[in-house]
Amino acid sequence: MPITRVAIVGAGLTGPLLAIFLARRGHQVTLYERRPDPRRADLEAGRSINLALSVRGIDALERAGLADAVLAQALPMRGRILHDSEGGTAFQSYSADGQRAINSVSRAGLNRQLVEAAATESSVDFRFDHRLTGLDHELGELRFDTPDGAVTAGHDIVIGADGAYSVVRERLTHVEGTDFSQTFLPWGYKELSIPARDGDFALDDGALHIWPRGGSMMIALPNFDRSFTATLFWPNDGPSGFAGLDSDDAITARFRRDYPDALALMPDLPEQFHAHPVGSLVTVHCWPWVRGRTALIGDAAHAIVPFYGQGMNCGFEDVVELDRCLAETGDDWSTALPRYAERRRPNSDAIADLALDNFVEMRDRVASPVFRTQKRAEHAVERRLPEHFVSLYELVSFSTVPYSEVRRRASHTRQAAKAVGATAAAVSAGVLHRIRKDQP
């Protein structure tokens, strides 16, 4: 098999993992990244964006022999802890047995681990501080701005793994016949930090914390340094939004009203709030993902909102599928790349929809007594009939069932869950007993 010279643009998360898979297939890989080398950058531990690593991502890491090392730096979260506006809490398990967990990992820490692992492969090379400025998708020619001036490079295959605002994708959208859309939610996000208290976690570190407020929410995930990364998801405008909160008093008053228990744990809240920017929440659809010698992967192909914690996991699944297609075709890239794209597109579309649905659930429904009854009933049925009923959340987070199949099952699951919840509520009220008693 001839060695293929592959350029991967983007050395975030998906790019280095893909490089490992391709190098082990015998290809020569060069990763180009606009940022400095994360192994040398001065990154503050515990203060980076958190990610939720679940079964799909773990499966990909296991195939690369990296799962144990990554999980050693992760904190398992077995459920949600809901915080009401009075400071009260309630726990909701993610799984019927209460043992399965999603894992809080540091984006910066994981990025460093993946880059270090890719660098051990003899056929992988890195080019940091390379900002893509030009691309010929048919010839595989790239142009970059670097600290030493403009450079050009030629490769047999180019793969864009450069994230939601991909420059590779932007170049491909200029090609006739390319469909592209990006949809922004009218909500934004802002990250804050809850520091350790007396050297320990200020909140339970075995759960993802949610402050659902109907139309807005805050979540918090634990870090290895015993802090929590808290993220506000608020409307950009309106009375419950970011706009207008421009004074220390207004910020403190908002938190005193909506997150009183969290306010007590954030002594420098106004300073953090002013210092940290508001990010956007975008869903990206693009097709085709393959043009000439060039293909897209991960967020570059299908960015989604973060409310199922599946963006990274979905990107890692892309890597596994591309590797599978190369194996099936004897590394015939002209066949493998379109096959990969056709297989993954229905799944990326499905998880994009599911993630938007889960935003509504996290923001509006999780605090509802009816929702809680329904979840308890779902888990009871799962424990009794595990071969017949698995919740939507568990299919997404604790299986590798294709997202498109999960979405197909979702409508049936919702109907079953509603029926189970209604039955459970009826039992608790004694209604079912009376109905049976009146039957002949």
PDB file of C-alpha atoms in Angstrom, residues 107-300:
ATOM      1  CA  ARG A 107     -10.389  20.383  27.428  1.00  0.00           C
ATOM      2  CA  ALA A 108      -6.864  21.769  27.772  1.00  0.00           C
ATOM      3  CA  GLY A 109      -5.648  18.711  29.640  1.00  0.00           C
ATOM      4  CA  LEU A 110      -7.143  16.295  27.116  1.00  0.00           C
ATOM      5  CA  ASN A 111      -5.774  18.344  24.223  1.00  0.00           C
ATOM      6  CA  ARG A 112      -2.309  18.075  25.728  1.00  0.00           C
ATOM      7  CA  GLN A 113      -2.660  14.318  26.266  1.00  0.00           C
ATOM      8  CA  LEU A 114      -3.748  13.727  22.673  1.00  0.00           C
ATOM      9  CA  VAL A 115      -0.986  15.889  21.223  1.00  0.00           C
ATOM     10  CA  GLU A 116       1.593  14.102  23.349  1.00  0.00           C
ATOM     11  CA  ALA A 117       0.269  10.708  22.244  1.00  0.00           C
ATOM     12  CA  ALA A 118       0.237  11.697  18.562  1.00  0.00           C
ATOM     13  CA  ALA A 119       3.788  13.045  18.854  1.00  0.00           C
ATOM     14  CA  THR A 120       5.036   9.594  19.862  1.00  0.00           C
ATOM     15  CA  GLU A 121       4.040   8.264  16.433  1.00  0.00           C
ATOM     16  CA  SER A 122       7.092   8.442  14.171  1.00  0.00           C
ATOM     17  CA  SER A 123       5.039   9.363  11.093  1.00  0.00           C
ATOM     18  CA  VAL A 124       3.232  12.314  12.732  1.00  0.00           C
ATOM     19  CA  ASP A 125       4.605  15.846  12.517  1.00  0.00           C
ATOM     20  CA  PHE A 126       3.216  19.076  13.983  1.00  0.00           C
ATOM     21  CA  ARG A 127       3.227  22.614  12.633  1.00  0.00           C
ATOM     22  CA  PHE A 128       1.985  25.035  15.287  1.00  0.00           C
ATOM     23  CA  ASP A 129       1.424  28.773  14.770  1.00  0.00           C
ATOM     24  CA  HIS A 130       0.208  28.017  11.228  1.00  0.00           C
ATOM     25  CA  ARG A 131      -2.944  29.924  10.288  1.00  0.00           C
ATOM     26  CA  LEU A 132      -4.598  28.632   7.123  1.00  0.00           C
ATOM     27  CA  THR A 133      -5.103  31.355   4.529  1.00  0.00           C
ATOM     28  CA  GLY A 134      -5.601  29.416   1.313  1.00  0.00           C
ATOM     29  CA  LEU A 135      -6.653  25.976   0.074  1.00  0.00           C
ATOM     30  CA  ASP A 136      -6.879  24.250  -3.283  1.00  0.00           C
ATOM     31  CA  HIS A 137      -9.207  21.365  -2.426  1.00  0.00           C
ATOM     32  CA  GLU A 138      -8.591  19.555  -5.711  1.00  0.00           C
ATOM     33  CA  LEU A 139      -4.784  19.648  -5.603  1.00  0.00           C
ATOM     34  CA  GLY A 140      -4.333  19.410  -1.826  1.00  0.00           C
ATOM     35  CA  GLU A 141      -2.317  22.617  -1.682  1.00  0.00           C
ATOM     36  CA  LEU A 142      -2.421  24.792   1.448  1.00  0.00           C
ATOM     37  CA  ARG A 143      -1.131  28.254   2.315  1.00  0.00           C
ATOM     38  CA  PHE A 144      -0.410  29.444   5.852  1.00  0.00           C
ATOM     39  CA  ASP A 145       0.636  32.569   7.675  1.00  0.00           C
ATOM     40  CA  THR A 146       3.327  31.812  10.268  1.00  0.00           C
ATOM     41  CA  PRO A 147       5.592  33.869  12.550  1.00  0.00           C
ATOM     42  CA  ASP A 148       8.280  33.384   9.888  1.00  0.00           C
ATOM     43  CA  GLY A 149       6.093  34.473   7.003  1.00  0.00           C
ATOM     44  CA  ALA A 150       3.861  32.772   4.453  1.00  0.00           C
ATOM     45  CA  VAL A 151       4.429  29.093   3.669  1.00  0.00           C
ATOM     46  CA  THR A 152       2.841  26.606   1.270  1.00  0.00           C
ATOM     47  CA  ALA A 153       2.488  22.836   1.514  1.00  0.00           C
ATOM     48  CA  GLY A 154       1.175  20.055  -0.703  1.00  0.00           C
ATOM     49  CA  HIS A 155      -0.502  16.833   0.450  1.00  0.00           C
ATOM     50  CA  ASP A 156      -2.313  13.886  -1.066  1.00  0.00           C
ATOM     51  CA  ILE A 157      -5.276  14.321   1.319  1.00  0.00           C
ATOM     52  CA  VAL A 158      -6.431  17.308   3.400  1.00  0.00           C
ATOM     53  CA  ILE A 159      -8.780  16.852   6.356  1.00  0.00           C
ATOM     54  CA  GLY A 160     -10.346  19.850   8.077  1.00  0.00           C
ATOM     55  CA  ALA A 161     -10.591  19.237  11.819  1.00  0.00           C
ATOM     56  CA  ASP A 162     -10.522  22.910  12.716  1.00  0.00           C
ATOM     57  CA  GLY A 163     -13.748  23.247  14.683  1.00  0.00           C
ATOM     58  CA  ALA A 164     -17.101  24.970  14.493  1.00  0.00           C
ATOM     59  CA  TYR A 165     -15.683  28.027  12.703  1.00  0.00           C
ATOM     60  CA  SER A 166     -13.566  25.934  10.324  1.00  0.00           C
ATOM     61  CA  VAL A 167     -11.472  27.778   7.763  1.00  0.00           C
ATOM     62  CA  VAL A 168     -11.271  24.618   5.649  1.00  0.00           C
ATOM     63  CA  ARG A 169     -15.064  24.436   5.552  1.00  0.00           C
ATOM     64  CA  GLU A 170     -15.304  28.129   4.730  1.00  0.00           C
ATOM     65  CA  ARG A 171     -13.102  27.544   1.690  1.00  0.00           C
ATOM     66  CA  LEU A 172     -15.267  24.618   0.578  1.00  0.00           C
ATOM     67  CA  THR A 173     -18.480  26.641   0.837  1.00  0.00           C
ATOM     68  CA  HIS A 174     -17.259  28.688  -2.122  1.00  0.00           C
ATOM     69  CA  VAL A 175     -17.416  25.589  -4.309  1.00  0.00           C
ATOM     70  CA  GLU A 176     -20.568  25.423  -6.418  1.00  0.00           C
ATOM     71  CA  GLY A 177     -23.064  22.891  -5.077  1.00  0.00           C
ATOM     72  CA  THR A 178     -22.018  23.120  -1.434  1.00  0.00           C
ATOM     73  CA  ASP A 179     -24.868  23.591   1.039  1.00  0.00           C
ATOM     74  CA  PHE A 180     -24.049  25.355   4.281  1.00  0.00           C
ATOM     75  CA  SER A 181     -26.090  26.747   7.153  1.00  0.00           C
ATOM     76  CA  GLN A 182     -25.413  27.823  10.712  1.00  0.00           C
ATOM     77  CA  THR A 183     -28.170  28.428  13.222  1.00  0.00           C
ATOM     78  CA  PHE A 184     -27.480  30.423  16.358  1.00  0.00           C
ATOM     79  CA  LEU A 185     -29.599  30.063  19.470  1.00  0.00           C
ATOM     80  CA  PRO A 186     -30.742  33.349  20.999  1.00  0.00           C
ATOM     81  CA  TRP A 187     -28.913  32.186  24.123  1.00  0.00           C
ATOM     82  CA  GLY A 188     -25.239  32.603  24.898  1.00  0.00           C
ATOM     83  CA  TYR A 189     -22.901  31.140  27.474  1.00  0.00           C
ATOM     84  CA  LYS A 190     -20.434  32.544  29.974  1.00  0.00           C
ATOM     85  CA  GLU A 191     -17.984  30.493  32.037  1.00  0.00           C
ATOM     86  CA  LEU A 192     -17.221  31.158  35.681  1.00  0.00           C
ATOM     87  CA  SER A 193     -15.320  29.304  38.396  1.00  0.00           C
ATOM     88  CA  ILE A 194     -16.364  28.024  41.811  1.00  0.00           C
ATOM     89  CA  PRO A 195     -13.108  27.677  43.763  1.00  0.00           C
ATOM     90  CA  ALA A 196     -12.249  24.940  46.227  1.00  0.00           C
ATOM     91  CA  ARG A 197     -13.389  25.613  49.774  1.00  0.00           C
ATOM     92  CA  ASP A 198     -10.988  24.777  52.594  1.00  0.00           C
ATOM     93  CA  GLY A 199      -9.039  22.603  50.159  1.00  0.00           C
ATOM     94  CA  ASP A 200     -12.026  20.510  49.114  1.00  0.00           C
ATOM     95  CA  PHE A 201     -14.877  20.615  46.606  1.00  0.00           C
ATOM     96  CA  ALA A 202     -17.496  23.215  47.482  1.00  0.00           C
ATOM     97  CA  LEU A 203     -20.165  20.971  45.918  1.00  0.00           C
ATOM     98  CA  ASP A 204     -20.642  17.227  45.469  1.00  0.00           C
ATOM     99  CA  ASP A 205     -17.986  16.215  42.925  1.00  0.00           C
ATOM    100  CA  GLY A 206     -19.839  13.066  41.824  1.00  0.00           C
ATOM    101  CA  ALA A 207     -22.523  14.872  39.861  1.00  0.00           C
ATOM    102  CA  LEU A 208     -23.212  17.517  37.247  1.00  0.00           C
ATOM    103  CA  HIS A 209     -24.948  20.407  38.981  1.00  0.00           C
ATOM    104  CA  ILE A 210     -27.855  22.236  37.319  1.00  0.00           C
ATOM    105  CA  TRP A 211     -29.711  25.357  38.366  1.00  0.00           C
ATOM    106  CA  PRO A 212     -32.721  25.189  35.967  1.00  0.00           C
ATOM    107  CA  ARG A 213     -34.757  28.366  35.881  1.00  0.00           C
ATOM    108  CA  GLY A 214     -37.053  28.014  32.879  1.00  0.00           C
ATOM    109  CA  GLY A 215     -35.619  29.982  29.955  1.00  0.00           C
ATOM    110  CA  SER A 216     -32.132  30.034  31.486  1.00  0.00           C
ATOM    111  CA  MET A 217     -29.866  27.855  33.596  1.00  0.00           C
ATOM    112  CA  MET A 218     -26.433  27.396  35.089  1.00  0.00           C
ATOM    113  CA  ILE A 219     -24.466  24.138  35.204  1.00  0.00           C
ATOM    114  CA  ALA A 220     -21.247  23.207  37.023  1.00  0.00           C
ATOM    115  CA  LEU A 221     -18.743  20.403  36.410  1.00  0.00           C
ATOM    116  CA  PRO A 222     -15.928  19.379  38.778  1.00  0.00           C
ATOM    117  CA  ASN A 223     -12.222  19.855  38.080  1.00  0.00           C
ATOM    118  CA  PHE A 224      -9.248  17.882  39.333  1.00  0.00           C
ATOM    119  CA  ASP A 225      -8.013  20.862  41.393  1.00  0.00           C
ATOM    120  CA  ARG A 226     -11.318  20.693  43.370  1.00  0.00           C
ATOM    121  CA  SER A 227     -12.793  23.735  41.697  1.00  0.00           C
ATOM    122  CA  PHE A 228     -15.902  23.680  39.516  1.00  0.00           C
ATOM    123  CA  THR A 229     -16.326  25.222  36.092  1.00  0.00           C
ATOM    124  CA  ALA A 230     -19.757  26.840  36.067  1.00  0.00           C
ATOM    125  CA  THR A 231     -21.428  27.844  32.810  1.00  0.00           C
ATOM    126  CA  LEU A 232     -24.329  30.236  32.468  1.00  0.00           C
ATOM    127  CA  PHE A 233     -26.733  29.593  29.579  1.00  0.00           C
ATOM    128  CA  TRP A 234     -28.835  32.738  29.394  1.00  0.00           C
ATOM    129  CA  PRO A 235     -30.747  34.552  26.667  1.00  0.00           C
ATOM    130  CA  ASN A 236     -28.654  37.212  25.020  1.00  0.00           C
ATOM    131  CA  ASP A 237     -31.387  39.793  25.541  1.00  0.00           C
ATOM    132  CA  GLY A 238     -34.438  40.361  27.717  1.00  0.00           C
ATOM    133  CA  PRO A 239     -34.959  40.491  31.484  1.00  0.00           C
ATOM    134  CA  SER A 240     -33.302  37.102  32.111  1.00  0.00           C
ATOM    135  CA  GLY A 241     -30.466  37.688  29.632  1.00  0.00           C
ATOM    136  CA  PHE A 242     -26.888  38.927  29.620  1.00  0.00           C
ATOM    137  CA  ALA A 243     -27.748  42.340  28.214  1.00  0.00           C
ATOM    138  CA  GLY A 244     -28.062  45.026  30.837  1.00  0.00           C
ATOM    139  CA  LEU A 245     -26.111  43.278  33.600  1.00  0.00           C
ATOM    140  CA  ASP A 246     -23.363  45.866  33.531  1.00  0.00           C
ATOM    141  CA  SER A 247     -22.923  46.668  37.225  1.00  0.00           C
ATOM    142  CA  ASP A 248     -21.645  44.685  40.184  1.00  0.00           C
ATOM    143  CA  ASP A 249     -24.904  45.266  42.052  1.00  0.00           C
ATOM    144  CA  ALA A 250     -27.037  43.994  39.158  1.00  0.00           C
ATOM    145  CA  ILE A 251     -24.919  40.856  38.784  1.00  0.00           C
ATOM    146  CA  THR A 252     -25.017  40.104  42.500  1.00  0.00           C
ATOM    147  CA  ALA A 253     -28.769  40.733  42.660  1.00  0.00           C
ATOM    148  CA  ARG A 254     -29.386  38.339  39.760  1.00  0.00           C
ATOM    149  CA  PHE A 255     -27.414  35.574  41.446  1.00  0.00           C
ATOM    150  CA  ARG A 256     -29.014  36.265  44.829  1.00  0.00           C
ATOM    151  CA  ARG A 257     -32.402  35.780  43.178  1.00  0.00           C
ATOM    152  CA  ASP A 258     -31.664  32.755  40.969  1.00  0.00           C
ATOM    153  CA  TYR A 259     -28.565  31.027  42.389  1.00  0.00           C
ATOM    154  CA  PRO A 260     -28.310  31.962  46.070  1.00  0.00           C
ATOM    155  CA  ASP A 261     -26.345  28.857  47.093  1.00  0.00           C
ATOM    156  CA  ALA A 262     -23.844  29.367  44.257  1.00  0.00           C
ATOM    157  CA  LEU A 263     -23.441  33.068  45.053  1.00  0.00           C
ATOM    158  CA  ALA A 264     -22.127  32.141  48.487  1.00  0.00           C
ATOM    159  CA  LEU A 265     -19.404  30.048  46.831  1.00  0.00           C
ATOM    160  CA  MET A 266     -18.168  32.689  44.355  1.00  0.00           C
ATOM    161  CA  PRO A 267     -16.472  35.517  46.276  1.00  0.00           C
ATOM    162  CA  ASP A 268     -15.170  37.217  43.141  1.00  0.00           C
ATOM    163  CA  LEU A 269     -18.344  36.841  41.049  1.00  0.00           C
ATOM    164  CA  PRO A 270     -18.579  40.407  39.644  1.00  0.00           C
ATOM    165  CA  GLU A 271     -14.916  40.395  38.602  1.00  0.00           C
ATOM    166  CA  GLN A 272     -15.300  37.031  36.837  1.00  0.00           C
ATOM    167  CA  PHE A 273     -18.550  38.069  35.185  1.00  0.00           C
ATOM    168  CA  HIS A 274     -17.000  41.210  33.699  1.00  0.00           C
ATOM    169  CA  ALA A 275     -13.780  39.450  32.644  1.00  0.00           C
ATOM    170  CA  HIS A 276     -15.257  36.443  30.834  1.00  0.00           C
ATOM    171  CA  PRO A 277     -16.859  36.881  27.398  1.00  0.00           C
ATOM    172  CA  VAL A 278     -20.246  35.635  26.240  1.00  0.00           C
ATOM    173  CA  GLY A 279     -19.907  32.784  23.748  1.00  0.00           C
ATOM    174  CA  SER A 280     -22.370  31.771  21.041  1.00  0.00           C
ATOM    175  CA  LEU A 281     -24.287  28.508  20.635  1.00  0.00           C
ATOM    176  CA  VAL A 282     -24.366  27.341  17.031  1.00  0.00           C
ATOM    177  CA  THR A 283     -25.501  24.337  15.030  1.00  0.00           C
ATOM    178  CA  VAL A 284     -23.705  23.842  11.703  1.00  0.00           C
ATOM    179  CA  HIS A 285     -24.935  21.839   8.719  1.00  0.00           C
ATOM    180  CA  CYS A 286     -22.721  21.407   5.660  1.00  0.00           C
ATOM    181  CA  TRP A 287     -22.831  19.079   2.664  1.00  0.00           C
ATOM    182  CA  PRO A 288     -20.928  17.525   1.003  1.00  0.00           C
ATOM    183  CA  TRP A 289     -18.134  16.914   3.489  1.00  0.00           C
ATOM    184  CA  VAL A 290     -15.801  15.703   0.754  1.00  0.00           C
ATOM    185  CA  ARG A 291     -14.518  17.764  -2.183  1.00  0.00           C
ATOM    186  CA  GLY A 292     -11.647  16.522  -4.315  1.00  0.00           C
ATOM    187  CA  ARG A 293      -8.769  15.669  -1.994  1.00  0.00           C
ATOM    188  CA  THR A 294     -10.357  17.473   0.954  1.00  0.00           C
ATOM    189  CA  ALA A 295     -12.742  16.271   3.678  1.00  0.00           C
ATOM    190  CA  LEU A 296     -14.256  17.585   6.922  1.00  0.00           C
ATOM    191  CA  ILE A 297     -14.481  15.857  10.288  1.00  0.00           C
ATOM    192  CA  GLY A 298     -15.800  16.650  13.764  1.00  0.00           C
ATOM    193  CA  ASP A 299     -17.172  20.124  14.462  1.00  0.00           C
ATOM    194  CA  ALA A 300     -15.851  21.343  11.113  1.00  0.00           C
TER     195      ALA A 300
END
